[in-house]
Amino acid sequence: MVRKTKSAAAAKPQRLIYVGPTLKGYKLVQYQVFIGGYPTHIDNVFAECPQIKHLFVPVSALNTAESDIEKAGTPLHKYYTLATKWGVK
């Protein structure tokens, strides 16, 4: 008899954490966690500043992402700086 098993990745929805700055009107709050992928309520933000999507990282990569944000020359540092100029509260 063959057992069917689901993989752990299929059973668990993706959890992303936003590591960018809090945006005007609190559309996005720093360290806010989203389950199941990118939030859909801010599609207009993604349209205006697509770099913000790069500031969503898997929760398991939070420590690395924070280090990269602080380190000049890394892509996350660049995206964080752009997001800060675009729309902090």
Coordinates of C-alpha atoms in Angstrom, one line a residue:
M1 CA 0.0 0.0 0.0
V2 CA 1.3 3.4 -1.0
R3 CA 0.7 6.4 1.3
K4 CA 0.2 9.8 -0.1
T5 CA 1.8 12.6 1.9
K6 CA 1.8 16.3 1.5
S7 CA 5.1 18.1 1.5
A8 CA 5.6 20.5 4.4
A9 CA 5.9 23.4 1.9
A10 CA 2.5 22.6 0.4
A11 CA 0.8 22.4 3.8
K12 CA 2.3 25.6 5.1
P13 CA 1.3 28.9 3.5
Q14 CA 4.2 31.3 2.7
R15 CA 4.9 33.8 5.4
L16 CA 6.5 37.1 4.3
I17 CA 7.7 39.9 6.6
Y18 CA 7.9 43.5 5.4
V19 CA 11.3 44.9 6.4
G20 CA 11.0 48.3 4.8
P21 CA 10.0 51.6 6.5
T22 CA 6.4 52.2 7.7
L23 CA 4.7 54.0 4.8
K24 CA 2.4 57.1 4.9
G25 CA -1.1 56.3 6.1
Y26 CA 0.2 53.0 7.6
K27 CA -0.4 51.2 4.4
L28 CA 2.6 49.1 5.3
V29 CA 4.1 48.8 8.8
Q30 CA 7.6 47.7 9.3
Y31 CA 7.9 44.0 10.4
Q32 CA 4.3 43.3 9.5
V33 CA 3.8 39.6 8.6
F34 CA 1.7 38.5 5.7
I35 CA 0.5 34.9 5.4
G36 CA -0.1 33.5 1.9
G37 CA 2.1 35.8 -0.1
Y38 CA 2.1 39.5 -1.0
P39 CA -0.8 41.6 0.3
T40 CA -3.3 42.6 -2.3
H41 CA -4.7 45.7 -0.5
I42 CA -1.6 47.7 -1.6
D43 CA -1.5 46.9 -5.3
N44 CA -1.5 50.6 -6.0
V45 CA 1.7 51.0 -3.9
F46 CA 3.4 48.2 -5.9
A47 CA 2.4 50.0 -9.1
E48 CA 3.8 53.3 -8.0
C49 CA 7.0 51.9 -6.4
P50 CA 7.6 48.3 -7.5
Q51 CA 10.9 48.1 -5.5
I52 CA 8.9 47.8 -2.3
K53 CA 8.1 44.2 -3.3
H54 CA 11.8 43.4 -2.7
L55 CA 11.3 44.4 0.9
F56 CA 9.1 41.4 1.6
V57 CA 11.3 38.5 2.8
P58 CA 10.5 35.0 4.2
V59 CA 10.3 35.2 8.0
S60 CA 13.2 32.8 8.2
A61 CA 15.4 35.3 6.4
L62 CA 14.7 38.2 8.7
N63 CA 18.1 38.4 10.4
T64 CA 20.0 38.3 7.1
A65 CA 17.7 40.9 5.6
E66 CA 18.2 43.3 8.5
S67 CA 22.0 43.0 8.1
D68 CA 21.7 43.6 4.4
I69 CA 19.6 46.7 4.9
E70 CA 22.3 48.2 7.1
K71 CA 25.1 47.4 4.7
A72 CA 25.6 50.0 2.0
G73 CA 25.8 48.6 -1.5
T74 CA 23.4 45.7 -1.0
P75 CA 20.2 45.4 -3.0
L76 CA 18.1 45.5 0.1
H77 CA 19.8 48.7 1.3
K78 CA 19.1 50.3 -2.1
Y79 CA 15.4 49.2 -2.0
Y80 CA 15.0 50.4 1.6
T81 CA 16.5 53.8 0.7
L82 CA 14.1 54.1 -2.3
A83 CA 11.1 53.2 -0.1
T84 CA 12.2 55.8 2.4
K85 CA 12.3 58.5 -0.2
W86 CA 9.1 57.4 -1.8
G87 CA 6.7 57.3 1.1
V88 CA 7.5 57.2 4.8
K89 CA 5.0 58.6 7.2

